[in-house]
Coordinates of C-alpha atoms in Angstrom, one line a residue:
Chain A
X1 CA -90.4 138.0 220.9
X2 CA -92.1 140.0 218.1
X3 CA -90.9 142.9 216.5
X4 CA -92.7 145.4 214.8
X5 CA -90.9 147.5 212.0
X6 CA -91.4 149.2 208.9
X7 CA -90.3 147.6 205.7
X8 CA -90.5 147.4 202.1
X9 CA -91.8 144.2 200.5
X10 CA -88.2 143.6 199.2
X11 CA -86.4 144.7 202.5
X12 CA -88.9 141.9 204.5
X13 CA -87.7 139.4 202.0
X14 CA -84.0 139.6 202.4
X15 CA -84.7 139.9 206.3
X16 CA -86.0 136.5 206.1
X17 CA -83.4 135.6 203.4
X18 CA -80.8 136.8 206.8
X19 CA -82.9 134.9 209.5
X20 CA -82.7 131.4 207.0
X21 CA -79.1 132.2 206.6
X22 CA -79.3 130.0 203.5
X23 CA -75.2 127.5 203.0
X24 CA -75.4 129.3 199.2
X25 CA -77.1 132.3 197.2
X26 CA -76.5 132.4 193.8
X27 CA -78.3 135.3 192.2
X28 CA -78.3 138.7 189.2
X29 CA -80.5 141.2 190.3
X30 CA -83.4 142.7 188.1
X31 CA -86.1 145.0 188.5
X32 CA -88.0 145.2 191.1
X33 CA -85.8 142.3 192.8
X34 CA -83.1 143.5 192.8
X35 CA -82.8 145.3 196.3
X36 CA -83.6 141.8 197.9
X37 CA -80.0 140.7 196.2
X38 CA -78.5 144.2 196.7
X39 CA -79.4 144.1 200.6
X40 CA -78.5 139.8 201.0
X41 CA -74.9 141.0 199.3
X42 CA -73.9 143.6 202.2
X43 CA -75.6 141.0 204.9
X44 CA -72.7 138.9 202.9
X45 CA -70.1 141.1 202.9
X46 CA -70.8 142.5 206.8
X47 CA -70.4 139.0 207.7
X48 CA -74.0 138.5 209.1
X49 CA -75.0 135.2 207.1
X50 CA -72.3 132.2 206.5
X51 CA -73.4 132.4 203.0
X52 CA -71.6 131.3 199.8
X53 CA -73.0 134.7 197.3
X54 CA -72.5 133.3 193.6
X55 CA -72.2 136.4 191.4
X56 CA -73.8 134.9 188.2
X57 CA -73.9 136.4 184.9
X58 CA -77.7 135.6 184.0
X59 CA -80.4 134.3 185.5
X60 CA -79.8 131.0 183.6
X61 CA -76.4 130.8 185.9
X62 CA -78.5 131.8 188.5
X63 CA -80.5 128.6 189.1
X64 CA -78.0 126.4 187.6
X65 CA -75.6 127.2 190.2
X66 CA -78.4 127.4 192.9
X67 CA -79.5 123.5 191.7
X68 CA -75.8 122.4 191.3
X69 CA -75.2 123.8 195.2
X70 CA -78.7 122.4 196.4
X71 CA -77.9 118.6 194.5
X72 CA -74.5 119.1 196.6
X73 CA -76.5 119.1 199.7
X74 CA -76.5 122.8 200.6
X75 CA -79.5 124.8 201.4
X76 CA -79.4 127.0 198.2
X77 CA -81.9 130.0 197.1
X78 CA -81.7 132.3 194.2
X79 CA -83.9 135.6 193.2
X80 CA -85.5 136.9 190.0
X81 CA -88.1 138.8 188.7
X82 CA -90.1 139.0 184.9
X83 CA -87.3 138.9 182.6
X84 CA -84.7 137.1 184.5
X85 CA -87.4 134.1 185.5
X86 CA -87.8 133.8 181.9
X87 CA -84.4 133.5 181.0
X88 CA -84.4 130.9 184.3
X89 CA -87.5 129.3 182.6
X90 CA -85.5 126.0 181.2
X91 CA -83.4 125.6 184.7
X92 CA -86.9 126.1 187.2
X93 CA -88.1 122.7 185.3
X94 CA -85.0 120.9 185.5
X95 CA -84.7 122.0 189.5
X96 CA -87.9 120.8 190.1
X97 CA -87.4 117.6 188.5
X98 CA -84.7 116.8 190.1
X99 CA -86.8 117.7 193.2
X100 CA -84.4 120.3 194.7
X101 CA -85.9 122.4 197.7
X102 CA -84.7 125.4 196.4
X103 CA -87.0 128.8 197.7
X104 CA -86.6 131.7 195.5
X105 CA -88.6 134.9 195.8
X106 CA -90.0 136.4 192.4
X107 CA -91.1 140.2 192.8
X108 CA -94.0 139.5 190.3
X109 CA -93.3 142.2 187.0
X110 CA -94.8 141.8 183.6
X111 CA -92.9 140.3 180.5
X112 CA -91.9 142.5 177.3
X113 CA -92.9 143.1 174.9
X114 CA -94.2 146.1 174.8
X115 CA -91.1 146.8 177.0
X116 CA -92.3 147.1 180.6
X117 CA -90.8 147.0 184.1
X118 CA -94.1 147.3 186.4
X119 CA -96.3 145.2 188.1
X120 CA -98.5 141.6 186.7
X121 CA -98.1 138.5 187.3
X122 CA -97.2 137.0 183.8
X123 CA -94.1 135.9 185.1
X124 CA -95.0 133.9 187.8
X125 CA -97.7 131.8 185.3
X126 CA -94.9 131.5 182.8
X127 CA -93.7 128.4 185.3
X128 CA -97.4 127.4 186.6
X129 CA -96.9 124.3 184.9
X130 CA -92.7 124.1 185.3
X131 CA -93.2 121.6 188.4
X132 CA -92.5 124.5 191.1
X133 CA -95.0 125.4 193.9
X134 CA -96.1 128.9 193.8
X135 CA -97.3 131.0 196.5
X136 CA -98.7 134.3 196.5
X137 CA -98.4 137.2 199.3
X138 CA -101.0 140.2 199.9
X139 CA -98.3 142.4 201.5
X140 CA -94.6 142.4 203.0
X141 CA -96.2 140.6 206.1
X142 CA -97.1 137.5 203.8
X143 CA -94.2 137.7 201.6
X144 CA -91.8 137.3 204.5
X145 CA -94.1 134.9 206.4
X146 CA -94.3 132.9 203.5
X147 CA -90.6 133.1 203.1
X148 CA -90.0 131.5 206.6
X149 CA -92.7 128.5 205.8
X150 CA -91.4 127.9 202.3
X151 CA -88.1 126.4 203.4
X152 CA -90.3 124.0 205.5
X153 CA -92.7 122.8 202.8
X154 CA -89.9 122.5 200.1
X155 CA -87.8 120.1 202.2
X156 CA -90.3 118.2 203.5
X157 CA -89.7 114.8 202.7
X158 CA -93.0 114.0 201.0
X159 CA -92.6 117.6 198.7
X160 CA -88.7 118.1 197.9
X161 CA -89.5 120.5 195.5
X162 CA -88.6 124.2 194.6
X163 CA -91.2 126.8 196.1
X164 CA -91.1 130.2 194.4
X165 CA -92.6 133.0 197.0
X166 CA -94.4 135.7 194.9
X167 CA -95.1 139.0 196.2
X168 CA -96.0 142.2 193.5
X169 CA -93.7 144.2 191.3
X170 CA -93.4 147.6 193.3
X171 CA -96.9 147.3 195.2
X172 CA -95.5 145.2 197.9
X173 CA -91.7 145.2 196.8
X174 CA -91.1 148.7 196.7
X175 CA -94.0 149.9 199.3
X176 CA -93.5 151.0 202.8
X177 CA -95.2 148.6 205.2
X178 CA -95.8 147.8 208.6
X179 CA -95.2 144.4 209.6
X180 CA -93.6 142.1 212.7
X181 CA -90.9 139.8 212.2
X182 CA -89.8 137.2 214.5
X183 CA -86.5 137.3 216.4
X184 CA -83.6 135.2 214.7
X185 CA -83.4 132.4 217.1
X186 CA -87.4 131.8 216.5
X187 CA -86.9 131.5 212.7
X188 CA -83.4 129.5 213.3
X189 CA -85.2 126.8 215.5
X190 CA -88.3 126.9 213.2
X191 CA -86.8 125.8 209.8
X192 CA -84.2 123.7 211.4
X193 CA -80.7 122.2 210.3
X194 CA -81.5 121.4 206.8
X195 CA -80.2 117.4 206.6
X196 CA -80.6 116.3 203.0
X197 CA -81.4 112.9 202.3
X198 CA -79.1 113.0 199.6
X199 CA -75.9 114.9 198.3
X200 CA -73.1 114.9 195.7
X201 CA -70.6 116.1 198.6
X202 CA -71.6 112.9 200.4
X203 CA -68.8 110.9 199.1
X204 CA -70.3 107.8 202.5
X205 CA -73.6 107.4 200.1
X206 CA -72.7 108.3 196.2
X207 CA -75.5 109.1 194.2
X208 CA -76.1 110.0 190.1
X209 CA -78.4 112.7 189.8
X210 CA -80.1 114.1 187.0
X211 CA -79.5 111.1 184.7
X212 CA -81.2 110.6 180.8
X213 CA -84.1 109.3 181.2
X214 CA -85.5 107.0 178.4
X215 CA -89.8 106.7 177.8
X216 CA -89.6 103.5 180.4
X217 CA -89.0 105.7 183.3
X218 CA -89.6 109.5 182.4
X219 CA -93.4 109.1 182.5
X220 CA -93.1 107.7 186.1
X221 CA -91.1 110.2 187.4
X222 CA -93.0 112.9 185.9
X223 CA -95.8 111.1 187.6
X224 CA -93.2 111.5 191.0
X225 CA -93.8 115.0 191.0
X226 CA -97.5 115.3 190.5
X227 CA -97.6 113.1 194.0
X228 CA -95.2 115.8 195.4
X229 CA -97.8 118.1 194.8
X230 CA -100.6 116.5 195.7
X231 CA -98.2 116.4 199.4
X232 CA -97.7 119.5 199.1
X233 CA -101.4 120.6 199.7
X234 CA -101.5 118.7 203.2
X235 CA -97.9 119.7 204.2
X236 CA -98.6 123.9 203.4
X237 CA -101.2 123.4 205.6
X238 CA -99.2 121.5 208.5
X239 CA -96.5 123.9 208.2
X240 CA -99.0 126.8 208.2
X241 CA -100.6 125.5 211.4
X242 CA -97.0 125.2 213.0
X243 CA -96.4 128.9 211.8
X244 CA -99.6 130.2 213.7
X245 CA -97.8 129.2 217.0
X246 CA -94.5 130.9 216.5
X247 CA -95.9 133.9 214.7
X248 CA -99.9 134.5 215.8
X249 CA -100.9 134.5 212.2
X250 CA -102.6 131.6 210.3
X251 CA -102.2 130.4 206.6
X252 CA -103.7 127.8 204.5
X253 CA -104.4 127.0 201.2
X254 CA -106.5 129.6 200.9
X255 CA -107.8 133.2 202.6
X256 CA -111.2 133.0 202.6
X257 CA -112.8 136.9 204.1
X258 CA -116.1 137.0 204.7
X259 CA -117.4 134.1 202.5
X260 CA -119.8 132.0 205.1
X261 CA -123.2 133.5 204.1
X262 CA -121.7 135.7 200.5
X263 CA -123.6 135.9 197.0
X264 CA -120.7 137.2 195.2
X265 CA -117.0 136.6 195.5
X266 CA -114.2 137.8 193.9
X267 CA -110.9 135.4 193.3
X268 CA -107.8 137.4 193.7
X269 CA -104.4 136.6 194.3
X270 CA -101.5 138.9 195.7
X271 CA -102.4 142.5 196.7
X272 CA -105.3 143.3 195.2
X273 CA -106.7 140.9 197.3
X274 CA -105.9 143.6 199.9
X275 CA -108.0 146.4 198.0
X276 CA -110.7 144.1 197.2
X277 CA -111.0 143.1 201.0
X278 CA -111.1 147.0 201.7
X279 CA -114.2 147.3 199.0
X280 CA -115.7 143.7 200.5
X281 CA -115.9 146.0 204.4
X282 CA -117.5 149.0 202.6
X283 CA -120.1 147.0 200.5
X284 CA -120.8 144.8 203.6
X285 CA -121.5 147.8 205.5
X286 CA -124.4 148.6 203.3
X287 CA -125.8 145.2 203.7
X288 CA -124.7 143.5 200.6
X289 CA -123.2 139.5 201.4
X290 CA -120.4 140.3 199.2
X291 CA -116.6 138.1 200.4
X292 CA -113.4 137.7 198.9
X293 CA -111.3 134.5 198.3
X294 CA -107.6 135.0 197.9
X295 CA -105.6 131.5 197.0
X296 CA -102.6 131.9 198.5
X297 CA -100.8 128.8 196.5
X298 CA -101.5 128.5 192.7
X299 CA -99.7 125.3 192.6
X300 CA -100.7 123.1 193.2
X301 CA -104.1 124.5 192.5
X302 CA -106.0 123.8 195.9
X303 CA -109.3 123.2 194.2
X304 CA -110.9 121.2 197.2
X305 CA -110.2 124.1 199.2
X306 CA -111.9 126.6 196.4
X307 CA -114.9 124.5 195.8
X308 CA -115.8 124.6 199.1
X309 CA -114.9 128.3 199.7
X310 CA -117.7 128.9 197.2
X311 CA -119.9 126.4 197.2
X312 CA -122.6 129.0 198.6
X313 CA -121.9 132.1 196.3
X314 CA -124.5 132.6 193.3
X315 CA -121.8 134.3 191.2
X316 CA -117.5 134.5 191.2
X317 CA -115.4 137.1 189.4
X318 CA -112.0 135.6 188.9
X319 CA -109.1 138.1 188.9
X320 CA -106.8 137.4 186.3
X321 CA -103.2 139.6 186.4
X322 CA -102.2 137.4 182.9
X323 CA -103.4 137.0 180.2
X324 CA -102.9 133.5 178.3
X325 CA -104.3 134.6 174.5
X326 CA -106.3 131.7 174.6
X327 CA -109.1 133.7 174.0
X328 CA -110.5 132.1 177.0
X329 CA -109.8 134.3 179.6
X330 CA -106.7 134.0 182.2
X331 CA -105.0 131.6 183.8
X332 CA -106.8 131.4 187.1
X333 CA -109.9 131.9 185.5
X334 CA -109.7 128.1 183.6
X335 CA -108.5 126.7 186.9
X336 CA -111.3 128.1 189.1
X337 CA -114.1 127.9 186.7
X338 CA -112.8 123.8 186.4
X339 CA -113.0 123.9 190.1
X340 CA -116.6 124.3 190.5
X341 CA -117.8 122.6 187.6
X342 CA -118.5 119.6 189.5
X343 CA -120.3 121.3 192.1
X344 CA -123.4 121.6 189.5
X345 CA -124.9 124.6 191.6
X346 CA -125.1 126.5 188.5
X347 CA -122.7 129.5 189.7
X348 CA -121.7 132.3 187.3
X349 CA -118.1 132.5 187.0
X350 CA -116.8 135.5 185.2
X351 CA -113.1 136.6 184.5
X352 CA -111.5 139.9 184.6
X353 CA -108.3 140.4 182.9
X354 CA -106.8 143.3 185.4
X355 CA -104.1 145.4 185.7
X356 CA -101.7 144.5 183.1
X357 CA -98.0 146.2 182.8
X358 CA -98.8 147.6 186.5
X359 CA -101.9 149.7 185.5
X360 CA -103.8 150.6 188.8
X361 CA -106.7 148.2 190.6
X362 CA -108.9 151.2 191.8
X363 CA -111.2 150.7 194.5
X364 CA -113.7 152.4 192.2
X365 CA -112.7 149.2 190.1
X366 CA -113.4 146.1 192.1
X367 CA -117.1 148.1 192.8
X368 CA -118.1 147.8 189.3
X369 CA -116.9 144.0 189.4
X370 CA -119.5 143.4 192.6
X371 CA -122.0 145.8 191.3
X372 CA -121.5 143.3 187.8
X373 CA -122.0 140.4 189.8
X374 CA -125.3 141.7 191.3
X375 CA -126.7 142.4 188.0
X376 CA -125.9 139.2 187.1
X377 CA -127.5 137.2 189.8
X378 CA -130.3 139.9 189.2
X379 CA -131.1 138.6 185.8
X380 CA -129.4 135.1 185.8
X381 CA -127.4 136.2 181.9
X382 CA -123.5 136.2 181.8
X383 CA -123.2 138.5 178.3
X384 CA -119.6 138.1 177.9
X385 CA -117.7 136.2 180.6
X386 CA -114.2 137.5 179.8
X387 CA -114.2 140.8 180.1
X388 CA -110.8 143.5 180.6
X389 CA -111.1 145.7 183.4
X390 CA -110.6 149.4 182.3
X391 CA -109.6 149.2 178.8
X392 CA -110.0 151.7 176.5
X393 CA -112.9 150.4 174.0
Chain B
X1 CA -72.2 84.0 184.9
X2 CA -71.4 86.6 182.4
X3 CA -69.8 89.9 183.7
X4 CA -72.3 91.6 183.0
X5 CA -75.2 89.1 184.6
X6 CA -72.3 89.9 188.0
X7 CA -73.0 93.3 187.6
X8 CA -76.7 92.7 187.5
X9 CA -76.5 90.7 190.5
X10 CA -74.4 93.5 192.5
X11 CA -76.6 96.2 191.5
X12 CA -80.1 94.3 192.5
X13 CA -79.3 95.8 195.6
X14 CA -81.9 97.7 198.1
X15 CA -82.1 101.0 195.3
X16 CA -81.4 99.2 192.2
X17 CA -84.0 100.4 189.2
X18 CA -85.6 98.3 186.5
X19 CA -88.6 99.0 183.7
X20 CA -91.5 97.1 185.5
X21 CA -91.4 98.8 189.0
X22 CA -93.8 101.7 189.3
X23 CA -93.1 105.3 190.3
X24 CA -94.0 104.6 194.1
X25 CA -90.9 101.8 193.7
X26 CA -88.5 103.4 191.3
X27 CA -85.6 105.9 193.1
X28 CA -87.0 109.4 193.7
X29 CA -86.0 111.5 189.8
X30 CA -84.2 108.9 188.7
X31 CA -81.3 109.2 191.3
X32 CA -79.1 106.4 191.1
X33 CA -77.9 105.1 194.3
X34 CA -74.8 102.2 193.0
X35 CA -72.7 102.4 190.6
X36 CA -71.3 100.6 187.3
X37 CA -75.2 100.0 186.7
X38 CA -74.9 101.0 182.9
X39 CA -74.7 96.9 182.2
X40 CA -78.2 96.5 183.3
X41 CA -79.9 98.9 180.7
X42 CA -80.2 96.0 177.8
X43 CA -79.5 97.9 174.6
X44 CA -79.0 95.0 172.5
X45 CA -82.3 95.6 171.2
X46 CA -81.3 98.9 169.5
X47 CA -79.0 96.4 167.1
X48 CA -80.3 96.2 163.3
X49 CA -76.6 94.1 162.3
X50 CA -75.3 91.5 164.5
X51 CA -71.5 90.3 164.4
X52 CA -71.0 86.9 163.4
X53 CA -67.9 85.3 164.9
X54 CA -66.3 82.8 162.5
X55 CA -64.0 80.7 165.1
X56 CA -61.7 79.0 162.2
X57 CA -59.8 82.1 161.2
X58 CA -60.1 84.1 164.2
X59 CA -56.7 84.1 165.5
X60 CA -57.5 85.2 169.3
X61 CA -55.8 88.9 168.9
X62 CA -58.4 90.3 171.1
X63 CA -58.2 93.6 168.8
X64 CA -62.3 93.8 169.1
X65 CA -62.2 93.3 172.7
X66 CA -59.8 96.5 172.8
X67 CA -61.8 98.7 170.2
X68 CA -65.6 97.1 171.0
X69 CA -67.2 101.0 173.0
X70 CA -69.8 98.9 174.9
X71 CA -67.8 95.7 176.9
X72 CA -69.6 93.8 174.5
X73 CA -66.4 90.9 173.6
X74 CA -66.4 88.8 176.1
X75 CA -63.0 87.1 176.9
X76 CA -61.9 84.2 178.8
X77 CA -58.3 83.0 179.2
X78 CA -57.0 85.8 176.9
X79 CA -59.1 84.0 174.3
X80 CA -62.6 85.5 172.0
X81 CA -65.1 83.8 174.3
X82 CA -68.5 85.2 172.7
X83 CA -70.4 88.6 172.2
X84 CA -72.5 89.6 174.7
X85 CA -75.6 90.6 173.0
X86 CA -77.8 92.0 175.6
X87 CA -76.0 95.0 175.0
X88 CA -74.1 95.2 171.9
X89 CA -75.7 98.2 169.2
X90 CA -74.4 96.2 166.2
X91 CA -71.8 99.3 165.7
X92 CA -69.6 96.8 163.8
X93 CA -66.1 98.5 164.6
X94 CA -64.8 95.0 165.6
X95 CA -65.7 93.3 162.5
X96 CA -64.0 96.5 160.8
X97 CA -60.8 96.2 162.9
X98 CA -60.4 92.6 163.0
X99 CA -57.4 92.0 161.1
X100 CA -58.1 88.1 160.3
X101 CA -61.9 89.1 159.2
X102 CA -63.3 86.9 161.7
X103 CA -66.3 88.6 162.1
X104 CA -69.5 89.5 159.7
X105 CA -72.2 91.7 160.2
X106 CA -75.1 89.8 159.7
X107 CA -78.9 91.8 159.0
X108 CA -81.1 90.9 162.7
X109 CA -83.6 90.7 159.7
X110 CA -81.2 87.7 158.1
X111 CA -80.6 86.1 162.0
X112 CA -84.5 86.3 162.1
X113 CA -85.7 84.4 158.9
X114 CA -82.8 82.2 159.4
X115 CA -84.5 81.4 163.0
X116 CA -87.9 80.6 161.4
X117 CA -86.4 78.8 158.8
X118 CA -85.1 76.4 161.2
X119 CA -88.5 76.4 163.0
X120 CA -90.3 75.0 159.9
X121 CA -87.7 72.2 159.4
X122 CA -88.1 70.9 162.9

């Protein structure tokens, strides 16, 4: 049965948090998180999980307890946002390596300094190479969809890794929306009994985890994960698939809107994707074969699944809500730019840094990024290909 | 057979690790499935002094056997059998405790000419 209600980004997330009804929690709340631990805690307290809730004293404790529950063969989540995922930063790698399913939601917030609470998404590509898969969500309809399919993927035997479910600082955590949730029972049966393979608790099958790992086997197992993630790509999918029959809504690798016959896409992630979707119906209205391409993992990168999105289009902007100082634009930018360089059909790829420390994507905004990209199929010149949206020059 | 070729032996069991598998064979992160497996990780070659046992004074005390950190004096019939030197580190706390100085660090440098020495002569 499907149930339609209204929710905030962060009050869909700790419904599905309920509905997973996860063995341990182990979580410190921060900005704009924090309601998602604030709400699990009374579920806790009014007796309507079984969970163990960990009150930490730092993020740092956070995962460390999460991973030392989830290595004892519990299924164990935390929370965090900005500041708190990088003071988790060391503990996310070690997780991952020791290829713990552990989901945790991260309400995507910039990092200080300048000091700064509000929306980017320099947190989240703080860990894009820490060995965790990332997915993104447009709205509280995605974040707690992707919620649900997360605990799949990350203890699917080919992945066993931590999956981090992003969704954006206020935006979609703090918004209002209007989304359906599935009834308990549905979500109960869909993600199963959670079996590990292997645990500290079993005392039938001991096992050493986490051991030191000298240069004549680190490099393997290092190599371990990158085939976890090459899994991964096939098993989102799978898992998606499954989700469409429970749920009615589809997910993949990527969201490709209106692309088939487009000139000019733009690469977003999150929820501007939603705004630039909104501008792609207006422009298309006019006549112009403008589409939209919102990844909704960033890692692993699906850049099969990107190269064929836009193998058509004469000209991309990439949406970047980072910024890397490599003087080379942002972080999506390198990866979608190294995407299509193979495909050799001479397409323009620009990047635009947006949004940074939760300034505003207008509508008015992603316009003057299409009506950008028509000038620049119009005369075939790329000026500057990393350019800031709305700073003041 | 050594103890420590019997441990090797027990742990070559369905999960046991070793340096020329590749990552498709070796144990998913390193987990490590039996135990007392320490023995076959051969860190004898991290030795730069070896201990030399000198069998006329040693006076079968077993003080080494005691103090040695890495099971590397190997014993049989309460008796100094031999060091086992597929994982001794060439600390050199049994040469330093033995009370009838029975045993000498020798320089793996020394051990090595003395080895090619004996080469050329044959």
């Amino acid at each position: 049965m499907k149930n339609k209600v209204a929710l905030t980004g962060n009050e869909a997330v700790a419904q599905a948090m309920r509905q997973i009804n996860p063995d341990v929690v182990a979580a410190y709340p921060i900005t704009p998180s924090t309601e998602v631990v604030q709400m699990f805690s009374s579920f806790v307290a009014n007796g309507k999980v079984d969970t163990e809730f960990v009150t930490v004293e730092s993020e740092h404790s956070a995962m460390s307890a999460t991973m030392g529950a989830s290595a004892a063969g519990a299924r164990a989540m935390t929370c965090t946002s900005s500041q708190g995922l990088a003071y988790m930063f060391e503990v996310v790698y070690i997780a991952a390596s020791m290829r713990l399913p552990i989901v945790f939601p991260v309400a995507n917030r910039a990092l200080s300094g300048p000091i700064n609470i509000h929306c980017d998404h320099s947190d989240a590509m703080g860990i894009k190479q820490a060995g965790v898969i990332q997915l993104f969500s447009e709205n509280a309809q995605e974040a707690y969809d992707n919620m649900i399919q997360a605990i799949r993927i990350a203890e699917h035997p080919d992945v066993q890794l931590p999956v981090s479910v992003n969704y954006d600082g206020f935006i979609t955590s703090h918004a209002l929306d209007v989304l359906e949730i599935l009834d308990d029972e549905t979500v109960k049966n869909f993600i199963g009994v959670y079996k590990p393979r292997e645990a500290l608790l079993n005392v039938n099958e001991p096992v050493s985890m986490g051991s030191f790992d000298m240069y004549d086997y680190y490099f393997e197992h290092k190599y371990q994960q990158v085939a976890a993630m090459e899994a991964a790509k096939r098993v989102i999918e799978e898992v998606g698939k499954e989700y469409a029959k429970i749920s009615g809504r589809n997910y993949g690798l990527v969201d490709a809107y209106k692309l088939d016959d487009a000139d000019m896409a733009v690469v977003v992630m999150n929820s501007a994707a939603g705004s630039s979707k909104g501008v792609c119906d207006e422009l298309r209205a006019k006549g112009l074969k403008v589409g939209v391409l919102k990844p909704r993992a960033f890692r692993p990168f699906p850049h099969e699944a990107i190269a064929d999105a836009l193998k058509g289009v004469k000209a991309v902007a990439v949406l970047d809500r980072a910024e890397t100082f490599s003087t080379l634009g942002g972080p999506m930018f390198a990866d979608v730019r190294n995407s299509l360089y193979d495909l050799k059909n001479d397409i323009k790829v620009v990047n635009y840094v947006y949004g940074l420390g939760g300034r505003d994507l207008r509508l008015e905004d992603v316009e003057q990024i299409y009506s950008d990209l028509d000038d620049i199929i119009k005369t075939g010149k790329v000026d500057n290909f990393v350019r800031y949206l709305g700073l003041r020059e | 057979m050594t103890p420590s070729d019997k441990n090797l032996s027990q742990c070559c069991s369905s999960k046991c690790i070793s340096p020329d598998m590749n990552w498709k064979e070796l144990t998913k992160a390193g987990n490590i499935y039996t135990p007392g497996n320490a023995s076959t990780y051969e860190t004898g070659d991290w030795r730069t002094i070896r201990p030399v046992w000198d069998e006329e004074r040693c006076i079968h005390c077993l003080i080494c056997w005691r103090y040695c950190p890495d099971a590397s004096i190997i014993s049989t019939g309460g008796k100094f059998d031999s060091f086992d030197y597929k994982h001794c580190k060439g600390c050199g706390i049994c040469a330093n405790v033995c009370p009838a100085h029975a045993i000498e660090m020798i320089s793996e440098d020394e051990i090595e000419k003395q080895k090619e020495a004996q080469k050329d002569e044959e």
